Short mmCIF file of C-alpha atoms in Angstrom, two decimals:
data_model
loop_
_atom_site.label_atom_id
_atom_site.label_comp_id
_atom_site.label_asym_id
_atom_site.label_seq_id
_atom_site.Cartn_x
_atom_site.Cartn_y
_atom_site.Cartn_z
CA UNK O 758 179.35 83.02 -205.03
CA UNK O 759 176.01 81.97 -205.34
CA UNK O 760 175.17 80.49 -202.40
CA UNK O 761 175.50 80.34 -198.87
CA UNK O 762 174.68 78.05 -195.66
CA UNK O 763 175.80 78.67 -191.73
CA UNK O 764 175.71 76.03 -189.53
CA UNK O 765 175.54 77.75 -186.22
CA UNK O 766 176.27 74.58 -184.10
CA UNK O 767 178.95 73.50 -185.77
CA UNK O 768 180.65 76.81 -186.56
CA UNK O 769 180.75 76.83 -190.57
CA UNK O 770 180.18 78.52 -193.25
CA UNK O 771 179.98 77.03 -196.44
CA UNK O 772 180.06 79.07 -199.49
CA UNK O 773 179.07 77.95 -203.27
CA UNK O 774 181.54 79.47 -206.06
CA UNK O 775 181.55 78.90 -209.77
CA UNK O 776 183.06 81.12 -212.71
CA UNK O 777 180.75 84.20 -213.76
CA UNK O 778 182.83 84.64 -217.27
CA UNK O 779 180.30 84.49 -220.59
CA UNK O 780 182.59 82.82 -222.14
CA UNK O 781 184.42 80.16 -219.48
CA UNK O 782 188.04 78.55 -220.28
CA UNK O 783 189.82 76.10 -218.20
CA UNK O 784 193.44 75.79 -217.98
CA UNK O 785 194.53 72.15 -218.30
CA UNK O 786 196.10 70.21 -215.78
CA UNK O 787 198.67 68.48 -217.47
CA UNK O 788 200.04 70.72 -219.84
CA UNK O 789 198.46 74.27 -218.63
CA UNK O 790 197.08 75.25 -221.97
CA UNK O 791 193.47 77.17 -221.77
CA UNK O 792 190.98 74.95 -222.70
CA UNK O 793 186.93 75.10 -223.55
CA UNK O 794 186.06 71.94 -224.40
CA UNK O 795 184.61 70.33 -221.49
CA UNK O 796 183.53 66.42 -220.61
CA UNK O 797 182.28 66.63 -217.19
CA UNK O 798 182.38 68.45 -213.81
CA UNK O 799 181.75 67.57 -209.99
CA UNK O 800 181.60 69.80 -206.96
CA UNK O 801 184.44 69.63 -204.41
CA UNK O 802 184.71 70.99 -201.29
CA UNK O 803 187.83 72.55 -199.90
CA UNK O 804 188.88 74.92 -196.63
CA UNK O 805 189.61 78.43 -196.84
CA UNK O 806 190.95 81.36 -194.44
CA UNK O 807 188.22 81.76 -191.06
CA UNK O 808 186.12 84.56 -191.39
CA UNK O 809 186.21 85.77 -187.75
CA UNK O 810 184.98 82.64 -185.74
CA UNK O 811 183.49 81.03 -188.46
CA UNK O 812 185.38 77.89 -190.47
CA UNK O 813 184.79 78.38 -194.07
CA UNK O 814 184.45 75.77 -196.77
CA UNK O 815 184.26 76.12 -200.60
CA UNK O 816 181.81 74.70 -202.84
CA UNK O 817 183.56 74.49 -206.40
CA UNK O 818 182.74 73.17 -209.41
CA UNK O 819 185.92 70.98 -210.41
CA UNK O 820 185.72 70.05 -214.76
CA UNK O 821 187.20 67.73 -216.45
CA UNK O 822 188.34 69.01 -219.73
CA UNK O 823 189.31 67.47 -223.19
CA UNK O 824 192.73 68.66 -223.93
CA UNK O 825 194.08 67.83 -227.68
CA UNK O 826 197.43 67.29 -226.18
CA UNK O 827 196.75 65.43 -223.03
CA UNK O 828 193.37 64.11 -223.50
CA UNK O 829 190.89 64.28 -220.52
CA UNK O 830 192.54 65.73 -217.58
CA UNK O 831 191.37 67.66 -214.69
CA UNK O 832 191.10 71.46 -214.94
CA UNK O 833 193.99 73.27 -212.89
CA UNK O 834 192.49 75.85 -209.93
CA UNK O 835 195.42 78.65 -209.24
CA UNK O 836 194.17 78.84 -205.85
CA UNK O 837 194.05 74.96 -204.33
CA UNK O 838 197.23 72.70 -204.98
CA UNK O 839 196.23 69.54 -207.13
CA UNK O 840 194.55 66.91 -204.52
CA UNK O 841 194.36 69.11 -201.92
CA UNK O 842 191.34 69.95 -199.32
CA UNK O 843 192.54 73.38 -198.80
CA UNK O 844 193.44 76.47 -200.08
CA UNK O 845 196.97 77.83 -200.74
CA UNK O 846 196.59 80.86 -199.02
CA UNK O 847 195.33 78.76 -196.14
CA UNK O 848 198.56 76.81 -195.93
CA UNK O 849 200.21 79.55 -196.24
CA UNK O 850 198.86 80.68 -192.98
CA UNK O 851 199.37 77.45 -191.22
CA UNK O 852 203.16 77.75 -192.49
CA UNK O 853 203.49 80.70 -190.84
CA UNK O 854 202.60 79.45 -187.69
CA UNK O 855 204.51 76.76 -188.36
CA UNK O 856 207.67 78.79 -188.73
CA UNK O 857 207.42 79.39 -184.68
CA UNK O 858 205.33 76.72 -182.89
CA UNK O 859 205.37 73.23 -183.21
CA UNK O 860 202.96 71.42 -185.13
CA UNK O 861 201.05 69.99 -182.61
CA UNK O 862 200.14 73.33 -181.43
CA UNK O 863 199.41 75.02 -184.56
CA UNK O 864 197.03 72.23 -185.02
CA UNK O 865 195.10 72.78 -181.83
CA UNK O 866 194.85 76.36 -182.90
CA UNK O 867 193.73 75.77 -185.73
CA UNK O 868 191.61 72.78 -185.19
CA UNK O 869 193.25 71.03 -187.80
CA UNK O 870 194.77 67.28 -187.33
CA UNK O 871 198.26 67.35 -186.81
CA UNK O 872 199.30 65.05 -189.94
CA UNK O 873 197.29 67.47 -191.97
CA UNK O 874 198.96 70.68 -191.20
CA UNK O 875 202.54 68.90 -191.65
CA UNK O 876 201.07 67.85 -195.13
CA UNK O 877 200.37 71.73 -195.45
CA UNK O 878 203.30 73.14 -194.02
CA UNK O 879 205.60 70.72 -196.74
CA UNK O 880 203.37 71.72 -199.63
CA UNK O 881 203.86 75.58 -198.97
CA UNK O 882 208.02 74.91 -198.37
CA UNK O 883 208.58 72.95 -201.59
CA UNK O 884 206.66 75.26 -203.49
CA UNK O 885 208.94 77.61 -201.86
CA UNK O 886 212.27 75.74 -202.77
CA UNK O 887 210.67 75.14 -206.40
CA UNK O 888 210.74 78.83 -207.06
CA UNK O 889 214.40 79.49 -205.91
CA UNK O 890 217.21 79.72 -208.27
CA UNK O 891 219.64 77.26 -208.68
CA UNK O 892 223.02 77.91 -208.06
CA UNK O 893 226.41 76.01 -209.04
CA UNK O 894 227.57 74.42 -206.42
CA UNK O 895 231.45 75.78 -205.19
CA UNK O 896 231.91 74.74 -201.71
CA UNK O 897 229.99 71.70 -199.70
CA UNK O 898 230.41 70.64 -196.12
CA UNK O 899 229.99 67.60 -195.11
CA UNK O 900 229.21 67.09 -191.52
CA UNK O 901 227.07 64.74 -189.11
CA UNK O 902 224.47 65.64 -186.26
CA UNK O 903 223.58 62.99 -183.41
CA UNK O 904 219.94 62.72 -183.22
CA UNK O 905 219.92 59.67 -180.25
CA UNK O 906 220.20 56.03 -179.60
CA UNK O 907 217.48 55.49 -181.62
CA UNK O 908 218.09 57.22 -185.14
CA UNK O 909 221.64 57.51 -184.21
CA UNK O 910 223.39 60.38 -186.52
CA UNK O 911 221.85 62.60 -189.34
CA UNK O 912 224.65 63.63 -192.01
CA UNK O 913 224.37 66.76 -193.33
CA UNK O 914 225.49 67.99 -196.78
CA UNK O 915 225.82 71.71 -196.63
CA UNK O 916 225.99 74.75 -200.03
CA UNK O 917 229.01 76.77 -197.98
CA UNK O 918 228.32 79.69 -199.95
CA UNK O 919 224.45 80.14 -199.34
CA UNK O 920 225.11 78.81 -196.01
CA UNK O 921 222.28 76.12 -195.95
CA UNK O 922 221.97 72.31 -195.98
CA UNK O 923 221.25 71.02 -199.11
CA UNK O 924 220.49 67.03 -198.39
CA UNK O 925 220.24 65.39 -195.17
CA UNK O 926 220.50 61.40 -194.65
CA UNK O 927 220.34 59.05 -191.78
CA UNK O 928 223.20 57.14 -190.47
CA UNK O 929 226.93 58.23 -191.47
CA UNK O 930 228.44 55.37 -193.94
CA UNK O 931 229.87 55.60 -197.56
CA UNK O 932 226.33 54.53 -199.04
CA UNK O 933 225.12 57.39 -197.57
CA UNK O 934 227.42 60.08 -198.80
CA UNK O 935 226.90 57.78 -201.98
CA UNK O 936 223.25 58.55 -201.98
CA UNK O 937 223.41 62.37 -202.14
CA UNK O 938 225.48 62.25 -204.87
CA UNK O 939 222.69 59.99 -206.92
CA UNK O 940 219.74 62.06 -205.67
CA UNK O 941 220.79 65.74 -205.12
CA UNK O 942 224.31 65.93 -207.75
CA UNK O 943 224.34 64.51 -210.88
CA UNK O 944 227.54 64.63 -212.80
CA UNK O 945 227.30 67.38 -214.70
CA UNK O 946 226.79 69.62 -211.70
CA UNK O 947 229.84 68.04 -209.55
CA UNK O 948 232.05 69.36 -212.29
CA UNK O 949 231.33 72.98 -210.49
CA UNK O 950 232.69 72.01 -206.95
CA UNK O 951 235.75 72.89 -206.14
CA UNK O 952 236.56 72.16 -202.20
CA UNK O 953 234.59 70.04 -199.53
CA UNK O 954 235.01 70.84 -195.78
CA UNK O 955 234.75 67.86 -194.09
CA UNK O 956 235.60 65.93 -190.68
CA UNK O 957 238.40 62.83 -190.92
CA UNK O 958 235.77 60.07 -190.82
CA UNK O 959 237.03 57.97 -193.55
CA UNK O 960 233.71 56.29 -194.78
CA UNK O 961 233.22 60.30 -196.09
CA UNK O 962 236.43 60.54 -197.44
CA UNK O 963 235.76 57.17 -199.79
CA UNK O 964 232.71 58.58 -201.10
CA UNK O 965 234.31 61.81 -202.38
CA UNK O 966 237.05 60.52 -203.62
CA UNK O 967 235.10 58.69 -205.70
CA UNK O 968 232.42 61.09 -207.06
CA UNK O 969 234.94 64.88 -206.44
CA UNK O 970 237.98 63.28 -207.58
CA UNK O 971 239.38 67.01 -208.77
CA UNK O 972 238.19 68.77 -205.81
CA UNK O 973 239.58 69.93 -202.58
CA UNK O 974 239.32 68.27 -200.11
CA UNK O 975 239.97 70.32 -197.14
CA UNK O 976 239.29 69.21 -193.48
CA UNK O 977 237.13 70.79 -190.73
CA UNK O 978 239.05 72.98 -188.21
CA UNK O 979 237.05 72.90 -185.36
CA UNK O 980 237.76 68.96 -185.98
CA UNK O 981 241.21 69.02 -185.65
CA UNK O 982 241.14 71.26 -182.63
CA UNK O 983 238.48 69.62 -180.68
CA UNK O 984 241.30 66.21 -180.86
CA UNK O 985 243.74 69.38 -179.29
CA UNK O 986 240.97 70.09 -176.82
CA UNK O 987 240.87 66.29 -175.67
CA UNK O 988 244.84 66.17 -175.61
CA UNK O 989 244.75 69.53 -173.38
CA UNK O 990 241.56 68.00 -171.53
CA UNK O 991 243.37 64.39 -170.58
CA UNK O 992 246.70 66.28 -169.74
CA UNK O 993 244.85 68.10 -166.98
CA UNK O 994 242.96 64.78 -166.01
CA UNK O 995 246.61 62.84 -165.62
CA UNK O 996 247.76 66.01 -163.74
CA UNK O 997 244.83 66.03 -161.27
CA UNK O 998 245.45 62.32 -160.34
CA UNK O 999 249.30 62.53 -160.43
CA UNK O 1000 248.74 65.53 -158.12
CA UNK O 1001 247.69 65.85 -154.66
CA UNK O 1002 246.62 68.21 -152.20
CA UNK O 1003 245.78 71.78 -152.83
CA UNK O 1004 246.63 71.48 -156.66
CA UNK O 1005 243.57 69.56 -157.31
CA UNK O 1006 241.21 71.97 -155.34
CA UNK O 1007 242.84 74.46 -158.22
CA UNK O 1008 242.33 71.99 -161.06
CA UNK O 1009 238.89 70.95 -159.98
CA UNK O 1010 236.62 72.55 -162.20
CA UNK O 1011 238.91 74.02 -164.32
CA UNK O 1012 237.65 72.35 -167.43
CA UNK O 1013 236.22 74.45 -169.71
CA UNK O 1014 238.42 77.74 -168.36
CA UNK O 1015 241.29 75.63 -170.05
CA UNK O 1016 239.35 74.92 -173.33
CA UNK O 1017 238.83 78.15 -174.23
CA UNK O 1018 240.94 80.32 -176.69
CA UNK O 1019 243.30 82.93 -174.54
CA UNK O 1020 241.59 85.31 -176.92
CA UNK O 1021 238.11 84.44 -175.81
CA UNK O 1022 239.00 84.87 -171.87
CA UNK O 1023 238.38 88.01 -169.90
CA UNK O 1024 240.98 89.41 -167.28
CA UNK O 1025 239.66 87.62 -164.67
CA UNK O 1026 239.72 84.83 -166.11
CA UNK O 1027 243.27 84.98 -167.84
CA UNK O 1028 244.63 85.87 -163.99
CA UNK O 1029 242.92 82.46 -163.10
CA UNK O 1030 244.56 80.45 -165.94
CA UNK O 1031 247.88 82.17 -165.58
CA UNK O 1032 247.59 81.12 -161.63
CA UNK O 1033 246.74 77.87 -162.94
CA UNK O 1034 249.45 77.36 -165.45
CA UNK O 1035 252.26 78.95 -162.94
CA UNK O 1036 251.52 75.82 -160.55
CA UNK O 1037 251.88 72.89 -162.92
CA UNK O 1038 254.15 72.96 -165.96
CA UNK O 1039 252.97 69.99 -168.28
CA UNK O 1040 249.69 71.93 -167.72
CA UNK O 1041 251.50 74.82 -169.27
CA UNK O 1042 252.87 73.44 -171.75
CA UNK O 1043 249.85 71.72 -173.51
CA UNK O 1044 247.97 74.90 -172.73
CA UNK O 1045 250.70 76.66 -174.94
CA UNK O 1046 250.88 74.07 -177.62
CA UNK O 1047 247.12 74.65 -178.13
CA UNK O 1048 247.40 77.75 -178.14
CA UNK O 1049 249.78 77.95 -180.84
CA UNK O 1050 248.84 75.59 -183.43
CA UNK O 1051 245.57 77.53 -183.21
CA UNK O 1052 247.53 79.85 -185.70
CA UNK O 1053 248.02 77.13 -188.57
CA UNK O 1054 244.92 78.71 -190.30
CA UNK O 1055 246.58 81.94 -190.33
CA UNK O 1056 248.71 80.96 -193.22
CA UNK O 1057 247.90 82.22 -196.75
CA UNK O 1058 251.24 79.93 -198.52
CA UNK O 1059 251.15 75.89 -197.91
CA UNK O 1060 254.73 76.24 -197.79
CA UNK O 1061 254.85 78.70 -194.76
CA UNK O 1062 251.59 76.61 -192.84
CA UNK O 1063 253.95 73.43 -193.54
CA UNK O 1064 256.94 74.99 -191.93
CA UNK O 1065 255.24 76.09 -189.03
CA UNK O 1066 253.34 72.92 -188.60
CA UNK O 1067 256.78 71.22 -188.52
CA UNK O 1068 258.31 73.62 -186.31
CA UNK O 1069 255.12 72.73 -184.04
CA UNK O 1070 256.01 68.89 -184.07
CA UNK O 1071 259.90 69.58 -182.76
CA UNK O 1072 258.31 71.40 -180.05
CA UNK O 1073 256.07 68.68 -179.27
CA UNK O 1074 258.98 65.46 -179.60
CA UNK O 1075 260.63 66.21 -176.59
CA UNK O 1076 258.08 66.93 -174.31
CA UNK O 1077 256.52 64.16 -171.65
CA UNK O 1078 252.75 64.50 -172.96
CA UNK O 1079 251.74 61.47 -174.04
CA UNK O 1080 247.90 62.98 -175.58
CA UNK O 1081 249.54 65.21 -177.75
CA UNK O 1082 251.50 62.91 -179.36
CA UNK O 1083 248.64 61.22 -180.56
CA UNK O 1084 247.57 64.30 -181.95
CA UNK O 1085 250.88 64.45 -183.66
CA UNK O 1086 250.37 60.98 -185.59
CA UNK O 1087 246.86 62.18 -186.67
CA UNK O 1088 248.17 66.05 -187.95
CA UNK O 1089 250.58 63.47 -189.69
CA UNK O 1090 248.30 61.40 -191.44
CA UNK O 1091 245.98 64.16 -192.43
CA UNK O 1092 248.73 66.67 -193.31
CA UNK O 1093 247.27 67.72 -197.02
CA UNK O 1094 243.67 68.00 -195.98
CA UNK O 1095 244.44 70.49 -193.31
CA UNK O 1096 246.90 72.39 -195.97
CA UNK O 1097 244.83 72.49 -198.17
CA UNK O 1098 242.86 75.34 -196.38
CA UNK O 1099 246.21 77.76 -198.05
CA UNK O 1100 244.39 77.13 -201.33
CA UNK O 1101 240.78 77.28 -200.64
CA UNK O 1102 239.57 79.02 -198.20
CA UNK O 1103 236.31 77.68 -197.04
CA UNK O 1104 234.51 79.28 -194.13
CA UNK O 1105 234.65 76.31 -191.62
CA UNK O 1106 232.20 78.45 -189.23
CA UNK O 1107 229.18 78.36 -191.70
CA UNK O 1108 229.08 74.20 -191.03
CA UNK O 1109 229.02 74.54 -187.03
CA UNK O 1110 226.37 77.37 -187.75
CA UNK O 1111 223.76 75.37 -189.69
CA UNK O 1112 224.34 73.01 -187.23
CA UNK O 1113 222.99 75.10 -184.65
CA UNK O 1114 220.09 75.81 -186.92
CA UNK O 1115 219.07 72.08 -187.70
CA UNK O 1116 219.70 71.89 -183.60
CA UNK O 1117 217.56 74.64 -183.29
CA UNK O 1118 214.54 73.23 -185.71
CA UNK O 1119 214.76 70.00 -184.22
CA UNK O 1120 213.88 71.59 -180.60
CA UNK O 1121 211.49 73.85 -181.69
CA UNK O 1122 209.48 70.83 -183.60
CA UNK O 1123 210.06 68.71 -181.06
CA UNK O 1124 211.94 66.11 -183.23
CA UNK O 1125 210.82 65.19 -187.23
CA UNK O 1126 210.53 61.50 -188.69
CA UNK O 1127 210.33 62.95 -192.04
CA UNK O 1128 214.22 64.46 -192.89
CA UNK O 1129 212.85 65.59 -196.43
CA UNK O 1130 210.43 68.00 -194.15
CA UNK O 1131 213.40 68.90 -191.66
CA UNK O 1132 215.81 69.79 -195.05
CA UNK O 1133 212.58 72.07 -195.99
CA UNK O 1134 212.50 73.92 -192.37
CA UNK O 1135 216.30 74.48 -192.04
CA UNK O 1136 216.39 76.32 -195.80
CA UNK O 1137 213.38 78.35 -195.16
CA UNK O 1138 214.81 79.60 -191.54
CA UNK O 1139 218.31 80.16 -193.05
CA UNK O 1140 216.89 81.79 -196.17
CA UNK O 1141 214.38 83.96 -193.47
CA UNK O 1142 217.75 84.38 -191.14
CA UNK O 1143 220.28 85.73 -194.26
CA UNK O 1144 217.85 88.24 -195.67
CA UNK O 1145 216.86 89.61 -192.29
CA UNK O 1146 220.71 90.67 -192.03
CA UNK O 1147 220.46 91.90 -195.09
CA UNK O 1148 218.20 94.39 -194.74
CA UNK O 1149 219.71 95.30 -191.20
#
């Protein structure tokens, strides 16, 4: 530093720096080869870390150098990103605060403009996800998020075993599923994958087939139960209308305490559903159905899984539930996506949970335009989240 000017009214302090080496070199731009050779140089001012209350600027000297492989190319500073006002160890401040706090708060903190500090926040993340390793890719899920009547759905394409989203797209259709294969998997990394969780929305289905045709494919379980759920869900409607008196005081309100797993209930709550189930037996019976093909994942051998699933179906002919025989037609349809869970075993809960993390993002930044910048924020917090466990 050389010099140095406060501006009391304004609040900064702006500092002049320059190189104090006898013998200078440059590092150039393109190539990052030291260089000595140099055509020209202009000052540039950039923004660095407050010193208490104070907003700091730099003063640099910026040269142009002649490089004998690239020509003349602006020198490269280790400490401000190429055409940026700012210094990295600034953004990496603001990213921090960004990590917790909406942008439009960070930037009243620290009286920066909003689009700015997004700009920063995205330059620190993807020189973040430059530096990680990349891994084959074994297991993807494939799953969509609704976002609202205006953007409609977000589909997310998920690394199963780092547990994070690895593209994101708007809208759910072939092209898109298409369009993560051009941009994020080229063919010689497909070759690597060897199942794909994903729902029974066909559009999906075409596009793997297409690009994964010797992979897996192997379809979401929460998916197949939450059609279960709906089949349990309009039995008790029917039963509520078909019903009168004091069995719909007992059904009203009931909803959810019938959803739930009989594993996930506590005794008061079994006592209720058991009261519940004594008094109506279609009730009881879809309640039970549910119950058991919950097990179907339980099976290690695709022979066994398709022998109970069978058994399941006899159960099912002769009862008077209309629902669940719709469910039966679609367990038909998509019988060797839902066996094929005997031969790969991918861990259907690690979709639902980054899920809940994009979910989680999206509230805390209240909603992003940009999906590049959202992809960015979900790794980083489910990078942050797995190696906090870790060292728990």
């Amino acid at each position: 530093m050389y010099a140095c000017e406060a501006e009391e009214t304004t609040g900064r302090l702006w500092l002049w720096v320059r190189q104090t080496a006898r013998e200078p070199y440059y590092v150039c731009g393109g190539c990052g080869i030291s260089v000595r050779d140099v055509h020209s140089w202009t000052e540039r001012r950039i923004r660095d870390l407050p010193w208490g209350t104070w907003r700091v600027w730099l003063v640099i000297e910026v040269h142009r150098v002649r490089c004998r492989r690239c020509g003349v190319r602006t020198e490269r500073l280790p400490f401000v990103t190429r055409k940026a006002h700012s210094t990295t160890r600034l953004e990496a401040a603001v990213a921090r605060d960004c990590e917790a706090a909406p942008v439009s708060r960070v930037a009243l903190a620290w009286g920066i403009p909003p689009e700015t500090v997004r700009r920063m926040d995205k330059r620190v993340l993807r020189r973040w996800a430059a530096a990680r390793p990349r891994t084959p890719r074994r297991y993807l899920g494939v799953d969509e998020i609704y976002l609202g009547k205006r953007d409609k759905f977000l589909t997310v394409v998920s690394d199963l075993d780092t547990g994070e989203p690895i593209w994101v797209g708007l809208e759910r259709k072939r092209e898109t599923l298409d369009r993560f294969f051009a941009e994020a998997l080229p063919p010689r990394r497909r070759r690597a994958v060897r199942a794909v969780c994903v729902d029974m929305w066909e559009p999906f289905m075409q596009s793997l087939r297409a690009h994964l045709p010797h992979a897996r494919i192997v379809y979401d379980k929460f998916h197949v139960l939450r059609h279960v759920n709906d089949a349990v869900d309009e039995t008790r409607r029917a039963e509520f209308f078909r019903k009168g008196g004091a069995a719909r005081g007992l059904l009203r309100g009931k909803r959810w305490l019938l959803l739930r797993r009989w594993a996930h209930l506590e005794r008061d709550e079994r006592r209720l559903v058991k009261e519940l189930l004594a008094l109506n037996r279609r009730l009881a019976k879809a309640y039970l159905l549910k119950e058991q093909l919950a097990h179907l994942w339980d099976y290690t051998y695709e022979g066994a899984a398709r022998r109970f699933l069978t058994t399941w179906l006899r159960a099912l002919r002769w009862q008077r539930l209309p629902a669940f025989r719709k469910v039966a037609q679609l367990l038909l349809r998509h019988l060797d996506g839902i066996l094929a869970y005997c031969h790969e075993k991918v861990p259907f809960g690690t979709v639902e949970a980054i899920n809940g993390n994009i979910r989680a993002v999206l509230r805390r930044g209240r909603g992003y335009r940009d999906h590049q910048y959202l992809l960015l924020k979900v790794q980083k917090a489910t990078a942050e989240h797995r190696r906090s466990l870790r060292a728990a």
